[in-house]
């Protein structure tokens, strides 16, 4: 008798648990503008993945494995319903459609299998090179590492751009903002940084993740072609959420890039993630928030827009040795309007990052490329993210250029200048020319040191300003061909030893003798 009662109770419990699953299935009651309102998902959690599926009899696992499975992301938990951002073609969603709870937060595939691939926000391939076979998944959002899991940034991330590596150095694990008006070269700096990693040794070369948010697909295709031509795609992953993608995928794309980068960081490697750009991500988030009926605040952005960017950028870190010593460096890009850095999104991101590289439209229009404004650009990590060789040659450049910019402005009103001022202005002009670089031509660290060393030690003092770039190119070719051992010594030690500086001084003298035609100033 007791056995029968126990069996009956067990069956009732099983039936109760089975009927409890009803709470994990909801129905679409309203859909529009990429947002679906769903009733019935009483156990839904924030940022959970839900599956839109009309097949009532199929198992959840079977439905999720379909290649055309359509997901949503829970963003609003309300009293009678939940609001979900549709992660795909909203035209497939209709009123009355069943929605199933997956019980997990939004996750994407990660792993070495993504290297060399172009993927969307959900890490699905866009390049036509076949499926991505990795079985490893990572949540698109997770809590950043705490203070005790990190160590201070001290290893340089060379960008290959003389003006940055000498004056605004970036360290592995840092967050350095690239900010400026439209068409001032922000993306160029980011892409040149990826290209320059080709100059780094294989064992220390960072994995690069380029996240294109709200860009034209033609621009992203052009960047991918440039990276492939340079052989940089072998260590690069491109995450694309173009302007034609739903707002939800644009807002989530940077988080996908961070999740992919964290996989490499957690495995003890270095990774670099570029968010191009967070202005467009903020616009997508604002659009989504207004559709979700969240109250607008300053410039119509919701109040949690700061939290959106801070929880993304806080994931950049240099981990301590106990955690494997990996790093994730973040280069967010922000677009300003008429150089206004005091508007809402720029001030937010400036306060979150460890410094900024400010690109000035006026300098750009004058032909200074990259158009870095020395006065407004800063790295809060500073010289601790520089090699000793770069620190030795780059220390005086920043002050010299800042003084030159002031004198240049003053010179417009002055009639007569004393000899010392004229000399300083001439030196500043030549240094400005020396720091110019062509797009897509990053310089290896040792070549930068040799170039700047020659500049600060007067090699180009007798060269006409318009010929400095040509003279620098000839100098680097000369050192590479005749004194390659000096370059190797700088690359291996990261220092300017006495023997190296003596060799460079002797090389400068012989270079002057061999290229006398360059050293006739037109002034």
Short mmCIF file of C-alpha atoms in Angstrom, two decimals:
data_model
loop_
_atom_site.label_atom_id
_atom_site.label_comp_id
_atom_site.label_asym_id
_atom_site.label_seq_id
_atom_site.Cartn_x
_atom_site.Cartn_y
_atom_site.Cartn_z
CA UNK A 1 0.00 0.00 0.00
CA UNK A 2 2.75 2.42 0.98
CA UNK A 3 4.59 1.60 -2.27
CA UNK A 4 1.53 2.50 -4.37
CA UNK A 5 1.12 5.86 -2.57
CA UNK A 6 4.80 6.69 -3.06
CA UNK A 7 4.55 5.77 -6.78
CA UNK A 8 1.43 7.96 -7.16
CA UNK A 9 3.15 10.95 -5.50
CA UNK A 10 6.22 10.47 -7.73
CA UNK A 11 4.05 10.55 -10.87
CA UNK A 12 2.25 13.67 -9.65
CA UNK A 13 5.61 15.41 -9.09
CA UNK A 14 6.75 14.41 -12.60
CA UNK A 15 3.50 15.74 -14.09
CA UNK A 16 3.89 18.98 -12.13
CA UNK A 17 7.48 19.42 -13.37
CA UNK A 18 6.33 18.73 -16.94
CA UNK A 19 3.55 21.29 -16.79
CA UNK A 20 6.04 23.75 -15.25
CA UNK A 21 7.80 23.85 -18.63
CA UNK A 22 4.86 25.87 -19.93
CA UNK A 23 6.37 28.84 -18.14
CA UNK A 24 9.40 28.48 -20.45
CA UNK A 25 7.30 28.97 -23.58
CA UNK A 26 5.72 32.27 -24.58
CA UNK A 27 3.85 33.75 -27.49
CA UNK A 28 4.50 36.90 -29.51
CA UNK A 29 1.73 39.46 -28.94
CA UNK A 30 3.28 42.42 -30.74
CA UNK A 31 6.25 42.93 -33.08
CA UNK A 32 7.71 45.91 -34.90
CA UNK A 33 10.98 47.80 -35.52
CA UNK A 34 13.09 44.83 -34.48
CA UNK A 35 11.44 44.45 -31.05
CA UNK A 36 8.98 41.69 -30.09
CA UNK A 37 6.71 41.76 -27.03
CA UNK A 38 6.15 38.29 -25.58
CA UNK A 39 3.68 37.02 -23.01
CA UNK A 40 4.17 33.83 -21.02
CA UNK A 41 7.91 33.76 -20.39
CA UNK A 42 7.50 34.15 -16.64
CA UNK A 43 10.91 32.64 -15.85
CA UNK A 44 12.88 34.74 -18.34
CA UNK A 45 16.09 36.35 -17.14
CA UNK A 46 17.85 39.50 -18.34
CA UNK A 47 20.11 39.06 -21.43
CA UNK A 48 18.77 35.53 -21.98
CA UNK A 49 18.62 34.03 -25.46
CA UNK A 50 15.16 33.01 -26.59
CA UNK A 51 14.30 31.00 -29.70
CA UNK A 52 11.54 31.95 -32.12
CA UNK A 53 10.05 28.66 -33.32
CA UNK A 54 6.71 27.67 -34.84
CA UNK A 55 7.26 23.92 -34.50
CA UNK A 56 5.49 23.12 -31.21
CA UNK A 57 6.47 19.44 -31.15
CA UNK A 58 10.23 19.78 -31.77
CA UNK A 59 12.69 19.54 -28.91
CA UNK A 60 14.47 22.75 -27.94
CA UNK A 61 17.91 21.26 -28.72
CA UNK A 62 16.79 20.21 -32.21
CA UNK A 63 15.34 23.64 -32.94
CA UNK A 64 18.54 25.39 -31.75
CA UNK A 65 20.69 23.29 -34.08
CA UNK A 66 18.83 24.46 -37.19
CA UNK A 67 21.03 26.58 -39.47
CA UNK A 68 18.24 29.15 -39.85
CA UNK A 69 17.35 29.32 -36.13
CA UNK A 70 16.18 32.81 -35.19
CA UNK A 71 17.09 34.15 -31.75
CA UNK A 72 16.07 37.07 -29.62
CA UNK A 73 17.67 38.79 -26.64
CA UNK A 74 15.65 39.61 -23.54
CA UNK A 75 16.21 43.30 -22.73
CA UNK A 76 13.10 44.35 -20.78
CA UNK A 77 11.43 42.41 -17.95
CA UNK A 78 7.97 43.87 -17.40
CA UNK A 79 5.05 42.91 -15.16
CA UNK A 80 2.99 41.05 -17.77
CA UNK A 81 5.45 40.51 -20.60
CA UNK A 82 9.05 40.66 -21.73
CA UNK A 83 10.46 42.69 -24.60
CA UNK A 84 12.97 41.02 -26.84
CA UNK A 85 15.35 42.39 -29.51
CA UNK A 86 15.16 40.18 -32.60
CA UNK A 87 18.67 39.07 -33.63
CA UNK A 88 18.01 38.60 -37.32
CA UNK A 89 15.28 39.04 -39.90
CA UNK A 90 12.31 40.53 -38.04
CA UNK A 91 10.08 39.74 -41.03
CA UNK A 92 10.10 36.08 -39.95
CA UNK A 93 8.47 36.98 -36.61
CA UNK A 94 4.69 37.29 -36.46
CA UNK A 95 1.99 37.59 -33.83
CA UNK A 96 1.07 34.30 -32.20
CA UNK A 97 4.53 32.77 -32.89
CA UNK A 98 5.91 30.52 -30.16
CA UNK A 99 9.02 31.63 -28.29
CA UNK A 100 11.08 29.18 -26.25
CA UNK A 101 13.39 30.00 -23.36
CA UNK A 102 16.89 28.56 -23.83
CA UNK A 103 17.95 29.09 -20.21
CA UNK A 104 21.32 30.60 -21.15
CA UNK A 105 22.66 34.08 -21.73
CA UNK A 106 23.60 35.05 -25.26
CA UNK A 107 26.75 33.11 -26.22
CA UNK A 108 28.85 32.91 -29.37
CA UNK A 109 31.45 30.42 -30.66
CA UNK A 110 35.07 31.37 -29.93
CA UNK A 111 38.45 29.81 -30.64
CA UNK A 112 41.42 29.73 -33.00
CA UNK A 113 39.08 28.51 -35.74
CA UNK A 114 37.87 32.12 -36.12
CA UNK A 115 41.32 33.38 -37.20
CA UNK A 116 41.29 34.77 -40.72
CA UNK A 117 37.51 34.84 -40.84
CA UNK A 118 34.87 37.54 -41.31
CA UNK A 119 31.89 36.90 -39.04
CA UNK A 120 28.72 38.64 -37.89
CA UNK A 121 27.76 39.53 -34.30
CA UNK A 122 26.73 35.91 -33.58
CA UNK A 123 30.09 34.67 -34.98
CA UNK A 124 28.39 33.21 -38.04
CA UNK A 125 30.63 33.29 -41.16
CA UNK A 126 30.11 36.03 -43.75
CA UNK A 127 33.12 35.26 -45.97
CA UNK A 128 31.84 32.16 -47.78
CA UNK A 129 34.72 30.02 -46.48
CA UNK A 130 32.50 27.39 -44.88
CA UNK A 131 31.21 26.74 -41.37
CA UNK A 132 33.20 27.51 -38.23
CA UNK A 133 33.74 24.17 -36.47
CA UNK A 134 34.66 25.26 -32.95
CA UNK A 135 32.64 23.74 -30.10
CA UNK A 136 33.74 26.37 -27.55
CA UNK A 137 31.22 29.04 -26.60
CA UNK A 138 31.60 32.18 -24.52
CA UNK A 139 28.93 34.52 -23.12
CA UNK A 140 28.80 37.75 -25.08
CA UNK A 141 28.72 39.68 -21.79
CA UNK A 142 30.51 38.78 -18.60
CA UNK A 143 31.90 40.51 -15.55
CA UNK A 144 35.30 42.11 -16.04
CA UNK A 145 38.33 40.86 -14.12
CA UNK A 146 38.82 42.43 -10.70
CA UNK A 147 41.76 44.51 -9.53
CA UNK A 148 43.51 41.57 -7.83
CA UNK A 149 43.50 39.56 -11.06
CA UNK A 150 45.34 42.29 -12.97
CA UNK A 151 48.82 43.75 -13.04
CA UNK A 152 50.09 47.10 -14.26
CA UNK A 153 50.56 47.68 -17.97
CA UNK A 154 54.23 47.57 -18.94
CA UNK A 155 54.60 45.83 -22.31
CA UNK A 156 54.35 48.08 -25.38
CA UNK A 157 51.88 47.50 -28.19
CA UNK A 158 53.68 48.98 -31.19
CA UNK A 159 51.37 50.66 -33.69
CA UNK A 160 54.06 51.25 -36.30
CA UNK A 161 53.14 54.95 -36.31
CA UNK A 162 56.05 57.16 -35.21
CA UNK A 163 53.90 59.94 -33.74
CA UNK A 164 52.01 57.47 -31.51
CA UNK A 165 54.81 55.14 -30.42
CA UNK A 166 57.07 58.07 -29.53
CA UNK A 167 54.57 60.50 -27.92
CA UNK A 168 51.35 58.62 -27.04
CA UNK A 169 52.55 55.05 -26.35
CA UNK A 170 50.03 52.23 -25.99
CA UNK A 171 50.61 49.29 -23.64
CA UNK A 172 49.18 45.79 -23.84
CA UNK A 173 46.07 45.77 -21.67
CA UNK A 174 45.42 49.50 -22.08
CA UNK A 175 42.30 51.28 -23.39
CA UNK A 176 43.33 54.09 -25.72
CA UNK A 177 40.63 56.14 -27.43
CA UNK A 178 41.01 57.25 -31.06
CA UNK A 179 38.84 60.35 -31.45
CA UNK A 180 38.28 62.91 -34.19
CA UNK A 181 35.93 64.22 -36.85
CA UNK A 182 34.74 62.19 -39.79
CA UNK A 183 37.43 61.41 -42.40
CA UNK A 184 40.44 62.42 -40.31
CA UNK A 185 42.18 59.01 -40.40
CA UNK A 186 40.81 57.20 -37.33
CA UNK A 187 40.28 53.87 -39.10
CA UNK A 188 43.65 54.23 -40.85
CA UNK A 189 45.45 54.33 -37.49
CA UNK A 190 43.56 51.22 -36.35
CA UNK A 191 44.30 49.26 -39.55
CA UNK A 192 47.97 50.32 -39.59
CA UNK A 193 48.24 49.01 -36.02
CA UNK A 194 46.94 45.62 -37.19
CA UNK A 195 49.33 45.64 -40.18
CA UNK A 196 52.29 46.49 -37.94
CA UNK A 197 51.82 43.34 -35.83
CA UNK A 198 53.38 41.53 -38.80
CA UNK A 199 56.67 43.08 -37.57
CA UNK A 200 56.29 41.46 -34.14
CA UNK A 201 57.76 37.99 -33.37
CA UNK A 202 55.28 35.15 -33.90
CA UNK A 203 55.33 34.08 -30.25
CA UNK A 204 54.43 37.55 -28.92
CA UNK A 205 52.26 38.75 -31.81
CA UNK A 206 48.81 39.81 -30.54
CA UNK A 207 45.66 38.40 -32.11
CA UNK A 208 43.73 41.32 -33.68
CA UNK A 209 39.94 41.64 -33.70
CA UNK A 210 38.47 44.44 -35.83
CA UNK A 211 34.82 45.20 -35.02
CA UNK A 212 33.06 47.24 -37.73
CA UNK A 213 29.87 48.79 -36.30
CA UNK A 214 27.45 50.61 -38.60
CA UNK A 215 29.99 50.84 -41.44
CA UNK A 216 29.29 50.49 -45.14
CA UNK A 217 29.82 46.90 -46.22
CA UNK A 218 31.99 48.16 -49.09
CA UNK A 219 34.35 49.82 -46.58
CA UNK A 220 34.63 46.63 -44.51
CA UNK A 221 35.27 44.60 -47.69
CA UNK A 222 38.03 47.05 -48.68
CA UNK A 223 39.66 46.70 -45.23
CA UNK A 224 39.51 42.89 -45.40
CA UNK A 225 41.10 42.99 -48.87
CA UNK A 226 43.88 45.26 -47.56
CA UNK A 227 44.56 42.92 -44.62
CA UNK A 228 44.59 39.85 -46.87
CA UNK A 229 46.96 41.51 -49.34
CA UNK A 230 49.37 42.34 -46.52
CA UNK A 231 49.13 38.82 -45.06
CA UNK A 232 47.60 40.15 -41.83
CA UNK A 233 44.36 38.14 -41.92
CA UNK A 234 46.20 35.08 -40.59
CA UNK A 235 46.19 36.68 -37.11
CA UNK A 236 43.04 38.81 -37.52
CA UNK A 237 39.30 38.30 -37.00
CA UNK A 238 36.78 40.77 -38.48
CA UNK A 239 33.38 41.15 -36.81
CA UNK A 240 30.97 43.02 -39.07
CA UNK A 241 27.65 44.58 -38.06
CA UNK A 242 26.99 46.86 -41.05
CA UNK A 243 24.62 49.81 -41.23
CA UNK A 244 22.05 47.48 -42.84
CA UNK A 245 22.07 45.11 -39.82
CA UNK A 246 19.38 45.38 -37.12
CA UNK A 247 20.13 47.86 -34.31
CA UNK A 248 20.39 44.97 -31.82
CA UNK A 249 23.25 43.35 -33.75
CA UNK A 250 25.07 46.69 -34.08
CA UNK A 251 24.82 47.33 -30.35
CA UNK A 252 26.03 43.80 -29.48
CA UNK A 253 28.91 43.61 -32.00
CA UNK A 254 31.56 45.23 -29.72
CA UNK A 255 30.62 42.79 -26.94
CA UNK A 256 31.10 39.92 -29.40
CA UNK A 257 34.56 41.27 -30.24
CA UNK A 258 35.41 41.49 -26.52
CA UNK A 259 34.23 37.89 -25.93
CA UNK A 260 36.41 36.61 -28.78
CA UNK A 261 39.39 38.62 -27.46
CA UNK A 262 38.88 37.30 -23.93
CA UNK A 263 39.25 33.72 -25.20
CA UNK A 264 42.81 34.53 -26.29
CA UNK A 265 43.53 36.54 -23.14
CA UNK A 266 42.34 33.68 -20.93
CA UNK A 267 44.65 31.29 -22.79
CA UNK A 268 47.66 33.46 -21.82
CA UNK A 269 48.01 35.27 -25.16
CA UNK A 270 47.77 38.92 -26.12
CA UNK A 271 44.80 40.27 -28.08
CA UNK A 272 43.92 43.65 -29.55
CA UNK A 273 40.30 44.60 -30.20
CA UNK A 274 39.32 47.69 -32.20
CA UNK A 275 35.78 49.04 -31.87
CA UNK A 276 35.07 51.11 -35.00
CA UNK A 277 33.12 52.92 -33.85
CA UNK A 278 31.35 53.31 -30.50
CA UNK A 279 29.46 56.43 -31.67
CA UNK A 280 27.44 54.23 -34.02
CA UNK A 281 27.01 51.62 -31.29
CA UNK A 282 25.60 54.34 -29.00
CA UNK A 283 23.16 55.44 -31.72
CA UNK A 284 22.01 51.81 -32.21
CA UNK A 285 21.55 51.42 -28.44
CA UNK A 286 19.61 54.69 -28.27
CA UNK A 287 17.34 53.50 -31.09
CA UNK A 288 16.74 50.18 -29.34
CA UNK A 289 16.17 51.83 -25.95
CA UNK A 290 13.56 54.22 -27.32
CA UNK A 291 11.74 51.30 -28.96
CA UNK A 292 11.81 49.54 -25.58
CA UNK A 293 10.18 52.65 -24.02
CA UNK A 294 13.15 53.46 -21.80
CA UNK A 295 13.09 57.13 -20.79
CA UNK A 296 15.45 59.34 -22.82
CA UNK A 297 17.87 61.71 -21.11
CA UNK A 298 20.65 63.95 -22.36
CA UNK A 299 20.78 64.09 -26.19
CA UNK A 300 17.96 61.47 -26.15
CA UNK A 301 20.34 58.78 -24.88
CA UNK A 302 19.12 56.56 -22.03
CA UNK A 303 20.78 57.05 -18.65
CA UNK A 304 22.63 53.71 -18.81
CA UNK A 305 24.58 54.58 -21.98
CA UNK A 306 27.64 55.24 -19.77
CA UNK A 307 27.28 51.77 -18.25
CA UNK A 308 27.06 50.30 -21.76
CA UNK A 309 30.52 51.59 -22.68
CA UNK A 310 32.12 51.21 -19.25
CA UNK A 311 31.25 47.52 -18.89
CA UNK A 312 32.58 46.94 -22.41
CA UNK A 313 35.89 48.77 -21.99
CA UNK A 314 36.52 47.49 -18.45
CA UNK A 315 37.01 44.06 -19.99
CA UNK A 316 40.37 45.20 -21.37
CA UNK A 317 43.05 44.03 -18.94
CA UNK A 318 46.60 42.84 -18.39
CA UNK A 319 46.23 39.70 -16.28
CA UNK A 320 48.68 38.72 -13.57
CA UNK A 321 50.88 35.62 -13.83
CA UNK A 322 48.50 33.48 -11.76
CA UNK A 323 45.80 34.11 -14.37
CA UNK A 324 48.14 33.32 -17.26
CA UNK A 325 49.56 36.78 -18.01
CA UNK A 326 47.41 37.36 -21.10
CA UNK A 327 46.14 40.77 -22.14
CA UNK A 328 43.28 42.40 -24.01
CA UNK A 329 44.01 45.87 -25.41
CA UNK A 330 41.07 48.03 -26.52
CA UNK A 331 41.22 50.78 -29.16
CA UNK A 332 37.73 52.30 -29.22
CA UNK A 333 36.97 54.85 -31.94
CA UNK A 334 34.67 57.85 -31.40
CA UNK A 335 33.54 60.29 -34.08
CA UNK A 336 33.13 63.94 -33.06
CA UNK A 337 31.15 66.73 -34.70
CA UNK A 338 33.27 69.78 -35.59
CA UNK A 339 35.90 68.72 -33.04
CA UNK A 340 33.46 68.96 -30.13
CA UNK A 341 34.87 66.62 -27.47
CA UNK A 342 32.50 68.04 -24.82
CA UNK A 343 29.37 66.31 -26.14
CA UNK A 344 27.82 63.39 -24.28
CA UNK A 345 29.34 60.24 -25.82
CA UNK A 346 32.93 61.62 -26.29
CA UNK A 347 33.11 62.81 -22.65
CA UNK A 348 31.77 59.46 -21.46
CA UNK A 349 34.35 57.41 -23.32
CA UNK A 350 37.23 59.81 -22.54
CA UNK A 351 36.50 59.32 -18.82
CA UNK A 352 36.50 55.52 -19.18
CA UNK A 353 39.70 55.12 -21.23
CA UNK A 354 43.40 55.46 -20.28
CA UNK A 355 44.08 58.28 -22.71
CA UNK A 356 43.16 59.45 -26.18
CA UNK A 357 44.69 60.05 -29.59
CA UNK A 358 42.99 63.20 -30.87
CA UNK A 359 42.95 63.76 -34.63
CA UNK A 360 42.60 67.37 -35.73
CA UNK A 361 40.70 68.15 -38.96
CA UNK A 362 42.75 71.35 -39.48
CA UNK A 363 46.05 69.43 -39.33
CA UNK A 364 44.59 66.80 -41.66
CA UNK A 365 43.59 69.46 -44.19
CA UNK A 366 47.09 70.98 -44.02
CA UNK A 367 48.54 67.63 -45.11
CA UNK A 368 49.80 66.38 -41.73
CA UNK A 369 49.12 62.62 -41.77
CA UNK A 370 48.46 61.19 -39.25
CA UNK A 371 46.80 64.39 -38.02
CA UNK A 372 47.57 63.86 -34.33
CA UNK A 373 47.05 66.90 -32.10
CA UNK A 374 49.94 66.58 -29.64
CA UNK A 375 48.42 68.98 -27.11
CA UNK A 376 45.12 67.10 -26.75
CA UNK A 377 46.52 63.57 -27.06
CA UNK A 378 47.67 61.73 -23.97
CA UNK A 379 48.49 58.25 -22.71
CA UNK A 380 47.91 57.78 -18.99
CA UNK A 381 50.16 54.71 -19.04
CA UNK A 382 52.93 56.87 -20.48
CA UNK A 383 56.55 55.83 -20.83
CA UNK A 384 56.02 52.62 -18.83
CA UNK A 385 54.59 51.25 -22.10
CA UNK A 386 57.71 52.16 -24.09
CA UNK A 387 60.95 50.32 -24.70
CA UNK A 388 64.06 52.01 -23.35
CA UNK A 389 65.25 52.81 -26.87
CA UNK A 390 62.01 54.63 -27.77
CA UNK A 391 61.98 56.40 -24.41
CA UNK A 392 65.51 57.65 -25.06
CA UNK A 393 64.73 59.16 -28.46
CA UNK A 394 61.10 60.18 -27.99
CA UNK A 395 61.30 62.06 -24.69
CA UNK A 396 61.93 65.53 -26.12
CA UNK A 397 59.71 65.35 -29.22
CA UNK A 398 56.41 66.06 -27.49
CA UNK A 399 57.61 69.28 -25.80
CA UNK A 400 59.37 70.44 -28.98
CA UNK A 401 56.25 69.95 -31.12
CA UNK A 402 53.94 71.58 -28.57
CA UNK A 403 56.24 74.64 -28.44
CA UNK A 404 56.41 74.70 -32.24
CA UNK A 405 52.59 74.75 -32.54
CA UNK A 406 52.44 77.77 -30.19
CA UNK A 407 55.22 79.59 -32.04
CA UNK A 408 53.62 78.79 -35.39
CA UNK A 409 50.37 80.44 -34.26
CA UNK A 410 52.30 83.44 -32.88
CA UNK A 411 54.34 83.74 -36.08
CA UNK A 412 51.24 84.76 -38.07
CA UNK A 413 51.22 88.11 -36.22
CA UNK A 414 54.96 88.71 -35.73
CA UNK A 415 57.00 90.66 -38.25
CA UNK A 416 60.58 89.99 -37.12
CA UNK A 417 61.74 86.89 -35.27
CA UNK A 418 65.02 86.45 -33.42
CA UNK A 419 67.45 83.75 -34.50
CA UNK A 420 66.63 81.36 -31.61
CA UNK A 421 62.91 81.47 -32.44
CA UNK A 422 63.57 80.97 -36.16
CA UNK A 423 65.78 77.98 -35.35
CA UNK A 424 63.12 76.44 -33.15
CA UNK A 425 60.44 76.93 -35.83
CA UNK A 426 62.68 75.37 -38.51
CA UNK A 427 63.38 72.41 -36.22
CA UNK A 428 59.66 72.01 -35.49
CA UNK A 429 58.79 72.02 -39.18
CA UNK A 430 61.34 69.31 -39.90
CA UNK A 431 60.16 67.20 -36.97
CA UNK A 432 56.55 67.54 -38.19
CA UNK A 433 57.66 66.33 -41.63
CA UNK A 434 59.64 63.48 -40.08
CA UNK A 435 56.58 62.21 -38.21
CA UNK A 436 54.44 62.09 -41.36
CA UNK A 437 53.62 58.61 -42.63
CA UNK A 438 51.80 57.14 -45.59
CA UNK A 439 48.67 55.03 -45.13
CA UNK A 440 49.31 51.33 -44.85
CA UNK A 441 53.07 51.72 -44.25
CA UNK A 442 53.69 51.12 -40.53
CA UNK A 443 57.35 51.12 -39.44
CA UNK A 444 58.94 48.42 -37.33
CA UNK A 445 59.94 49.62 -33.85
CA UNK A 446 63.71 49.58 -34.56
CA UNK A 447 63.24 51.59 -37.78
CA UNK A 448 61.23 54.21 -35.87
CA UNK A 449 64.02 54.54 -33.30
CA UNK A 450 66.67 54.98 -36.01
CA UNK A 451 64.52 57.55 -37.83
CA UNK A 452 63.75 59.65 -34.74
CA UNK A 453 67.34 59.38 -33.45
CA UNK A 454 68.55 60.91 -36.71
CA UNK A 455 65.91 63.65 -36.47
CA UNK A 456 66.75 64.77 -32.93
CA UNK A 457 70.49 64.61 -33.60
CA UNK A 458 70.36 67.03 -36.51
CA UNK A 459 70.75 64.74 -39.53
CA UNK A 460 67.97 66.58 -41.38
CA UNK A 461 68.86 70.10 -40.16
CA UNK A 462 70.41 70.97 -43.54
CA UNK A 463 67.69 69.29 -45.60
CA UNK A 464 64.96 71.44 -47.17
CA UNK A 465 61.67 70.94 -45.30
CA UNK A 466 59.92 69.56 -48.38
CA UNK A 467 62.69 66.94 -48.81
CA UNK A 468 62.72 65.60 -45.22
CA UNK A 469 60.39 62.67 -46.00
CA UNK A 470 62.54 61.65 -49.00
CA UNK A 471 65.73 62.01 -46.96
CA UNK A 472 64.26 59.88 -44.14
CA UNK A 473 63.33 57.12 -46.58
CA UNK A 474 66.86 57.18 -48.04
CA UNK A 475 68.33 57.08 -44.50
CA UNK A 476 66.29 54.03 -43.50
CA UNK A 477 67.21 52.22 -46.72
CA UNK A 478 70.88 53.07 -46.11
CA UNK A 479 70.86 51.76 -42.52
CA UNK A 480 68.97 48.63 -43.53
CA UNK A 481 71.42 47.89 -46.33
CA UNK A 482 74.76 49.03 -44.85
CA UNK A 483 74.28 48.85 -41.06
CA UNK A 484 71.64 46.16 -40.53
CA UNK A 485 73.43 44.96 -37.39
CA UNK A 486 72.44 48.22 -35.65
CA UNK A 487 68.76 47.56 -36.37
CA UNK A 488 69.09 43.99 -35.12
CA UNK A 489 70.76 45.16 -31.90
CA UNK A 490 67.91 47.61 -31.17
CA UNK A 491 65.26 44.98 -31.99
CA UNK A 492 66.84 42.33 -29.76
CA UNK A 493 67.72 44.44 -26.71
CA UNK A 494 65.07 47.17 -26.91
CA UNK A 495 67.81 49.59 -25.82
CA UNK A 496 70.18 52.14 -27.31
CA UNK A 497 73.54 50.89 -26.07
CA UNK A 498 76.60 53.14 -26.28
CA UNK A 499 78.01 51.00 -29.06
CA UNK A 500 74.72 51.36 -31.00
CA UNK A 501 74.64 55.16 -30.70
CA UNK A 502 78.29 55.35 -31.77
CA UNK A 503 77.47 53.20 -34.77
CA UNK A 504 74.46 55.40 -35.65
CA UNK A 505 76.56 58.59 -35.36
CA UNK A 506 79.18 57.12 -37.70
CA UNK A 507 76.44 55.94 -40.09
CA UNK A 508 74.95 59.47 -40.18
CA UNK A 509 78.31 60.93 -41.20
CA UNK A 510 78.82 58.40 -43.98
CA UNK A 511 75.19 58.87 -45.10
CA UNK A 512 75.74 62.63 -45.45
CA UNK A 513 78.82 61.99 -47.58
CA UNK A 514 77.00 59.47 -49.78
CA UNK A 515 73.85 61.62 -50.26
CA UNK A 516 75.30 65.13 -50.49
CA UNK A 517 72.57 66.17 -52.95
CA UNK A 518 69.94 66.00 -50.16
CA UNK A 519 71.78 68.38 -47.84
CA UNK A 520 71.28 71.68 -49.63
CA UNK A 521 68.51 73.69 -47.99
CA UNK A 522 66.35 75.97 -50.10
CA UNK A 523 65.96 78.44 -47.24
#
